[in-house]
PDB file of C-alpha atoms in Angstrom:
ATOM      1  CA  MET A 216      13.635   2.605  31.018  1.00 48.00           C
ATOM      2  CA  LYS A 217      10.640   3.742  28.992  1.00 57.00           C
ATOM      3  CA  THR A 218       7.353   4.151  30.853  1.00 63.00           C
ATOM      4  CA  LYS A 219       4.025   2.936  29.457  1.00 61.00           C
ATOM      5  CA  ALA A 220       3.045   6.560  28.954  1.00 53.00           C
ATOM      6  CA  THR A 221       6.177   7.250  26.890  1.00 80.00           C
ATOM      7  CA  ILE A 222       5.643   4.131  24.763  1.00 78.00           C
ATOM      8  CA  GLY A 223       2.012   5.170  24.323  1.00 85.00           C
ATOM      9  CA  ASN A 224       3.080   8.604  23.103  1.00 90.00           C
ATOM     10  CA  TYR A 225       5.417   7.117  20.501  1.00 91.00           C
ATOM     11  CA  THR A 226       2.691   4.686  19.418  1.00 91.00           C
ATOM     12  CA  VAL A 227       0.342   7.628  18.839  1.00 92.00           C
ATOM     13  CA  LEU A 228       3.102   9.437  16.911  1.00 94.00           C
ATOM     14  CA  LEU A 229       3.668   6.388  14.711  1.00 95.00           C
ATOM     15  CA  LYS A 230      -0.043   6.080  13.991  1.00 95.00           C
ATOM     16  CA  SER A 231      -0.279   9.800  13.217  1.00 95.00           C
ATOM     17  CA  ASN A 232       2.746   9.563  10.909  1.00 96.00           C
ATOM     18  CA  LEU A 233       1.165   6.659   9.008  1.00 97.00           C
ATOM     19  CA  ALA A 234      -2.152   8.487   8.686  1.00 97.00           C
ATOM     20  CA  GLN A 235      -0.431  11.569   7.283  1.00 97.00           C
ATOM     21  CA  ALA A 236       1.767   9.481   4.967  1.00 97.00           C
ATOM     22  CA  ILE A 237      -1.251   7.711   3.448  1.00 97.00           C
ATOM     23  CA  LYS A 238      -3.020  11.039   3.001  1.00 97.00           C
ATOM     24  CA  VAL A 239      -0.074  12.758   1.274  1.00 97.00           C
ATOM     25  CA  LEU A 240       1.397   9.850  -0.710  1.00 97.00           C
ATOM     26  CA  TYR A 241      -1.892   8.315  -1.861  1.00 96.00           C
ATOM     27  CA  ASN A 242      -5.262   9.788  -0.858  1.00 94.00           C
ATOM     28  CA  THR A 243      -4.614  13.353  -2.089  1.00 94.00           C
ATOM     29  CA  ARG A 244      -1.969  12.638  -4.714  1.00 94.00           C
ATOM     30  CA  LYS A 245      -2.970  13.689  -8.249  1.00 91.00           C
ATOM     31  CA  VAL A 246      -0.065  12.534 -10.417  1.00 91.00           C
ATOM     32  CA  ILE A 247       2.174   9.535 -11.058  1.00 92.00           C
ATOM     33  CA  TYR A 248       5.323   9.620  -8.914  1.00 94.00           C
ATOM     34  CA  TYR A 249       7.768  10.420 -11.695  1.00 92.00           C
ATOM     35  CA  PRO A 250      10.615  13.003 -11.714  1.00 92.00           C
ATOM     36  CA  ALA A 251       9.147  15.008 -14.604  1.00 89.00           C
ATOM     37  CA  ASN A 252       5.829  15.545 -12.815  1.00 89.00           C
ATOM     38  CA  ARG A 253       5.305  18.778 -10.941  1.00 89.00           C
ATOM     39  CA  ASP A 254       4.648  17.256  -7.513  1.00 93.00           C
ATOM     40  CA  TYR A 255       7.656  14.925  -7.559  1.00 95.00           C
ATOM     41  CA  PRO A 256      10.014  17.083  -5.402  1.00 95.00           C
ATOM     42  CA  LYS A 257       7.319  17.654  -2.787  1.00 96.00           C
ATOM     43  CA  LEU A 258       6.352  13.961  -2.689  1.00 97.00           C
ATOM     44  CA  SER A 259       9.980  12.844  -2.587  1.00 97.00           C
ATOM     45  CA  GLU A 260      10.718  15.154   0.341  1.00 97.00           C
ATOM     46  CA  ALA A 261       7.590  13.970   2.175  1.00 97.00           C
ATOM     47  CA  LEU A 262       8.533  10.320   1.592  1.00 97.00           C
ATOM     48  CA  ASP A 263      11.986  10.880   3.106  1.00 97.00           C
ATOM     49  CA  ILE A 264      10.475  12.553   6.178  1.00 97.00           C
ATOM     50  CA  PHE A 265       7.891   9.814   6.729  1.00 97.00           C
ATOM     51  CA  LYS A 266      10.552   7.101   6.376  1.00 97.00           C
ATOM     52  CA  LEU A 267      12.862   8.921   8.786  1.00 96.00           C
ATOM     53  CA  ASN A 268      10.044   9.201  11.326  1.00 95.00           C
ATOM     54  CA  ILE A 269       9.204   5.492  11.080  1.00 96.00           C
ATOM     55  CA  ASN A 270      12.872   4.506  11.347  1.00 95.00           C
ATOM     56  CA  SER A 271      13.222   6.550  14.517  1.00 94.00           C
ATOM     57  CA  MET A 272      10.294   4.808  16.203  1.00 93.00           C
ATOM     58  CA  GLU A 273      11.846   1.327  16.396  1.00 90.00           C
ATOM     59  CA  ASP A 274      14.253   2.177  19.221  1.00 90.00           C
ATOM     60  CA  LYS A 275      11.651   4.213  21.093  1.00 91.00           C
ATOM     61  CA  GLY A 276       9.356   1.270  21.812  1.00 90.00           C
ATOM     62  CA  ALA A 277       6.503   2.342  19.537  1.00 93.00           C
ATOM     63  CA  ARG A 278       3.851  -0.260  18.854  1.00 94.00           C
ATOM     64  CA  VAL A 279       1.993  -0.974  15.644  1.00 95.00           C
ATOM     65  CA  ALA A 280      -1.616  -2.141  15.264  1.00 92.00           C
ATOM     66  CA  ILE A 281      -2.239  -5.762  14.242  1.00 93.00           C
ATOM     67  CA  ALA A 282      -5.708  -7.171  13.520  1.00 89.00           C
ATOM     68  CA  PHE A 283      -6.768  -9.893  15.962  1.00 85.00           C
ATOM     69  CA  ASN A 284     -10.247 -11.433  16.337  1.00 82.00           C
ATOM     70  CA  GLY A 285     -12.005  -8.454  14.791  1.00 81.00           C
ATOM     71  CA  ASN A 286     -10.103  -5.885  16.848  1.00 87.00           C
ATOM     72  CA  PHE A 287      -6.628  -4.403  16.920  1.00 90.00           C
ATOM     73  CA  ILE A 288      -3.883  -5.263  19.352  1.00 93.00           C
ATOM     74  CA  TYR A 289      -0.577  -3.417  19.498  1.00 93.00           C
ATOM     75  CA  LYS A 290       2.768  -5.156  19.047  1.00 94.00           C
ATOM     76  CA  LYS A 291       6.275  -3.773  19.321  1.00 94.00           C
ATOM     77  CA  LEU A 292       7.613  -2.223  16.158  1.00 95.00           C
ATOM     78  CA  ASP A 293      10.490  -4.583  15.342  1.00 95.00           C
ATOM     79  CA  THR A 294      12.798  -4.417  12.339  1.00 96.00           C
ATOM     80  CA  ASP A 295      10.589  -6.622  10.147  1.00 96.00           C
ATOM     81  CA  LYS A 296       7.449  -4.571  10.840  1.00 96.00           C
ATOM     82  CA  LYS A 297       9.362  -1.315  10.392  1.00 97.00           C
ATOM     83  CA  ASN A 298      10.702  -2.454   7.013  1.00 97.00           C
ATOM     84  CA  SER A 299       7.206  -3.536   6.000  1.00 97.00           C
ATOM     85  CA  LEU A 300       5.821  -0.082   6.844  1.00 97.00           C
ATOM     86  CA  ILE A 301       8.586   1.609   4.862  1.00 97.00           C
ATOM     87  CA  HIS A 302       7.921  -0.609   1.867  1.00 97.00           C
ATOM     88  CA  PHE A 303       4.225   0.251   2.203  1.00 98.00           C
ATOM     89  CA  LEU A 304       5.096   3.921   1.674  1.00 98.00           C
ATOM     90  CA  ASP A 305       7.013   3.019  -1.498  1.00 98.00           C
ATOM     91  CA  PHE A 306       4.036   0.932  -2.611  1.00 98.00           C
ATOM     92  CA  LEU A 307       1.677   3.894  -2.175  1.00 97.00           C
ATOM     93  CA  LEU A 308       3.790   5.893  -4.627  1.00 97.00           C
ATOM     94  CA  LEU A 309       4.190   2.993  -7.052  1.00 96.00           C
ATOM     95  CA  ILE A 310       0.457   2.453  -7.615  1.00 96.00           C
ATOM     96  CA  PRO A 311      -1.717   5.017  -9.415  1.00 93.00           C
ATOM     97  CA  PRO A 312      -3.481   7.554  -7.181  1.00 90.00           C
ATOM     98  CA  PRO A 313      -7.234   7.127  -6.509  1.00 87.00           C
ATOM     99  CA  LYS A 314      -8.307   9.365  -9.386  1.00 83.00           C
ATOM    100  CA  PHE A 315      -7.190   6.645 -11.828  1.00 82.00           C
ATOM    101  CA  SER A 316      -9.816   4.242 -10.498  1.00 78.00           C
ATOM    102  CA  ILE A 317     -12.964   4.014 -12.601  1.00 74.00           C
ATOM    103  CA  ARG A 318     -14.869   2.331  -9.775  1.00 69.00           C
ATOM    104  CA  LYS A 319     -17.806   4.379  -8.521  1.00 68.00           C
ATOM    105  CA  GLY A 320     -18.048   5.189  -4.834  1.00 70.00           C
ATOM    106  CA  LYS A 321     -15.403   5.886  -2.228  1.00 82.00           C
ATOM    107  CA  ASN A 322     -11.875   4.683  -2.863  1.00 84.00           C
ATOM    108  CA  THR A 323     -10.950   4.852   0.817  1.00 89.00           C
ATOM    109  CA  ALA A 324     -12.257   3.638   4.162  1.00 91.00           C
ATOM    110  CA  ILE A 325     -11.606   4.498   7.796  1.00 92.00           C
ATOM    111  CA  ILE A 326      -9.875   1.801   9.841  1.00 92.00           C
ATOM    112  CA  ASN A 327      -8.621   2.411  13.368  1.00 89.00           C
ATOM    113  CA  GLU A 328      -9.145   6.169  12.824  1.00 90.00           C
ATOM    114  CA  ILE A 329      -6.963   6.218   9.668  1.00 93.00           C
ATOM    115  CA  THR A 330      -8.294   6.835   6.154  1.00 94.00           C
ATOM    116  CA  VAL A 331      -6.832   3.967   4.128  1.00 96.00           C
ATOM    117  CA  PRO A 332      -7.091   2.763   0.507  1.00 94.00           C
ATOM    118  CA  LYS A 333      -9.549   0.053  -0.464  1.00 92.00           C
ATOM    119  CA  LEU A 334      -8.065  -3.073  -2.015  1.00 92.00           C
ATOM    120  CA  SER A 335     -10.728  -3.081  -4.740  1.00 88.00           C
ATOM    121  CA  SER A 336      -9.864   0.509  -5.691  1.00 90.00           C
ATOM    122  CA  ILE A 337      -6.141  -0.277  -5.919  1.00 93.00           C
ATOM    123  CA  LEU A 338      -6.911  -3.273  -8.121  1.00 90.00           C
ATOM    124  CA  ASP A 339      -9.204  -1.247 -10.344  1.00 87.00           C
ATOM    125  CA  SER A 340      -6.671   1.551 -10.880  1.00 89.00           C
ATOM    126  CA  VAL A 341      -3.815  -0.879 -11.567  1.00 90.00           C
ATOM    127  CA  LEU A 342      -5.843  -2.998 -14.019  1.00 85.00           C
ATOM    128  CA  ASN A 343      -7.199  -0.017 -15.950  1.00 84.00           C
ATOM    129  CA  PHE A 344      -4.092   2.145 -15.933  1.00 86.00           C
ATOM    130  CA  LYS A 345      -3.068   3.461 -19.370  1.00 86.00           C
ATOM    131  CA  PHE A 346       0.710   3.347 -19.288  1.00 85.00           C
ATOM    132  CA  PRO A 347       2.561   6.445 -20.511  1.00 85.00           C
ATOM    133  CA  ARG A 348       5.897   5.646 -22.179  1.00 86.00           C
ATOM    134  CA  TYR A 349       7.881   6.812 -19.165  1.00 85.00           C
ATOM    135  CA  TRP A 350       6.033   4.361 -16.861  1.00 86.00           C
ATOM    136  CA  ILE A 351       5.984   1.288 -19.120  1.00 89.00           C
ATOM    137  CA  ASP A 352       8.761  -0.414 -17.124  1.00 90.00           C
ATOM    138  CA  LYS A 353       6.278  -0.746 -14.229  1.00 91.00           C
ATOM    139  CA  GLN A 354       3.852  -2.866 -16.263  1.00 89.00           C
ATOM    140  CA  LYS A 355       5.177  -6.245 -15.103  1.00 90.00           C
ATOM    141  CA  GLU A 356       5.103  -5.075 -11.487  1.00 92.00           C
ATOM    142  CA  TYR A 357       1.510  -3.909 -11.904  1.00 92.00           C
ATOM    143  CA  GLU A 358       0.627  -7.344 -13.277  1.00 89.00           C
ATOM    144  CA  SER A 359       2.142  -9.008 -10.196  1.00 92.00           C
ATOM    145  CA  ILE A 360       0.270  -6.620  -7.892  1.00 93.00           C
ATOM    146  CA  SER A 361      -2.997  -7.283  -9.758  1.00 90.00           C
ATOM    147  CA  ILE A 362      -2.691 -11.053  -9.475  1.00 89.00           C
ATOM    148  CA  ALA A 363      -1.662 -10.828  -5.813  1.00 92.00           C
ATOM    149  CA  ILE A 364      -4.703  -8.674  -4.979  1.00 91.00           C
ATOM    150  CA  MET A 365      -7.087 -10.904  -6.932  1.00 87.00           C
ATOM    151  CA  ARG A 366      -5.807 -13.983  -5.139  1.00 87.00           C
ATOM    152  CA  ILE A 367      -6.297 -12.268  -1.782  1.00 91.00           C
ATOM    153  CA  ILE A 368      -9.845 -11.218  -2.720  1.00 86.00           C
ATOM    154  CA  ASN A 369     -10.589 -14.756  -3.914  1.00 82.00           C
ATOM    155  CA  GLU A 370      -9.426 -16.144  -0.556  1.00 82.00           C
ATOM    156  CA  SER A 371     -11.359 -13.618   1.517  1.00 75.00           C
ATOM    157  CA  ASP A 372     -15.007 -13.571   2.515  1.00 60.00           C
ATOM    158  CA  ASN A 373     -15.539  -9.807   2.536  1.00 58.00           C
ATOM    159  CA  ASN A 374     -17.798  -9.765  -0.546  1.00 52.00           C
ATOM    160  CA  GLN A 375     -15.413  -7.750  -2.726  1.00 55.00           C
ATOM    161  CA  SER A 376     -16.000  -8.583  -6.365  1.00 54.00           C
ATOM    162  CA  LEU A 377     -13.419  -9.094  -9.073  1.00 54.00           C
ATOM    163  CA  PRO A 378     -13.770  -7.182 -12.367  1.00 53.00           C
ATOM    164  CA  GLU A 379     -12.949 -10.364 -14.313  1.00 55.00           C
ATOM    165  CA  PRO A 380     -12.392 -14.010 -13.403  1.00 53.00           C
ATOM    166  CA  LEU A 381      -8.872 -14.459 -12.035  1.00 54.00           C
ATOM    167  CA  TRP A 382      -8.136 -17.386 -14.362  1.00 52.00           C
ATOM    168  CA  LYS A 383      -9.008 -15.265 -17.403  1.00 58.00           C
ATOM    169  CA  ILE A 384      -6.574 -12.500 -16.468  1.00 59.00           C
ATOM    170  CA  GLU A 385      -3.788 -14.904 -15.526  1.00 59.00           C
ATOM    171  CA  GLN A 386      -4.283 -16.756 -18.807  1.00 60.00           C
ATOM    172  CA  ASN A 387      -3.630 -13.545 -20.731  1.00 60.00           C
ATOM    173  CA  LEU A 388      -0.271 -13.024 -19.013  1.00 58.00           C
ATOM    174  CA  LYS A 389       2.323 -15.062 -20.866  1.00 55.00           C
ATOM    175  CA  GLU A 390       5.208 -14.626 -18.432  1.00 58.00           C
ATOM    176  CA  LYS A 391       4.246 -14.238 -14.807  1.00 71.00           C
ATOM    177  CA  ASP A 392       6.836 -13.236 -12.214  1.00 80.00           C
ATOM    178  CA  ILE A 393       6.030 -15.902  -9.625  1.00 84.00           C
ATOM    179  CA  GLU A 394       8.396 -14.527  -6.981  1.00 91.00           C
ATOM    180  CA  SER A 395       7.044 -11.005  -7.372  1.00 93.00           C
ATOM    181  CA  ILE A 396       3.456 -12.268  -7.050  1.00 92.00           C
ATOM    182  CA  LYS A 397       4.363 -14.200  -3.875  1.00 93.00           C
ATOM    183  CA  PHE A 398       6.142 -11.137  -2.481  1.00 95.00           C
ATOM    184  CA  TYR A 399       3.206  -8.798  -3.054  1.00 96.00           C
ATOM    185  CA  THR A 400       0.692 -11.357  -1.814  1.00 95.00           C
ATOM    186  CA  ALA A 401       2.560 -11.659   1.494  1.00 96.00           C
ATOM    187  CA  GLN A 402       3.160  -7.920   1.814  1.00 97.00           C
ATOM    188  CA  ILE A 403      -0.398  -6.853   1.010  1.00 97.00           C
ATOM    189  CA  LYS A 404      -1.793  -9.433   3.453  1.00 96.00           C
ATOM    190  CA  GLU A 405       0.478  -7.993   6.133  1.00 97.00           C
ATOM    191  CA  TRP A 406      -0.581  -4.417   5.353  1.00 97.00           C
ATOM    192  CA  ILE A 407      -4.221  -5.494   5.565  1.00 96.00           C
ATOM    193  CA  SER A 408      -3.514  -7.075   8.967  1.00 95.00           C
ATOM    194  CA  MET A 409      -1.975  -3.761  10.085  1.00 96.00           C
ATOM    195  CA  GLY A 410      -5.142  -1.908   9.093  1.00 95.00           C
ATOM    196  CA  LEU A 411      -3.382   0.006   6.298  1.00 96.00           C
ATOM    197  CA  ILE A 412      -5.608  -1.330   3.490  1.00 95.00           C
ATOM    198  CA  LEU A 413      -9.236  -2.489   3.617  1.00 91.00           C
TER     199      LEU A 413
END
């Protein structure tokens, strides 16, 4: 039987792993995550290690932070939450790194002692990304992510501004992937509730 102290230790390890993953896979990354880029082997190895660490935490009773009434409470890391965290790591490598944002000011914020990406910065980098030929297959996914983020910002009351009216951007997209937009809307909302994005 695991003691509270043991569970607490694994919870701290999970939080530390997430903080380091965000730092390596997003905050300090300089290039697109593509096999021809120089940092790809290092990032790929780091991704595998972070995923392995998160996978190992489920059976050890680790708990993950969930926003509740302006604070964080900790809930058991079940399979759904674990899979969401792992997909978050993939998401960090899918989107452009912070240097691709043209927004002035900080692209990150500190939540629950972790330096996390800002939603507005992610949106800015995705909307303004100039696609190289090798990354053009990600364009539709970027469009889905953009619309998902803009819908979340529209629904929120945190005073984040949109670069253009949502209707104008959606109007310019002839074929929207409705299921992909729904998927990213749900996932990003969950990551925000976990304190992984501001």
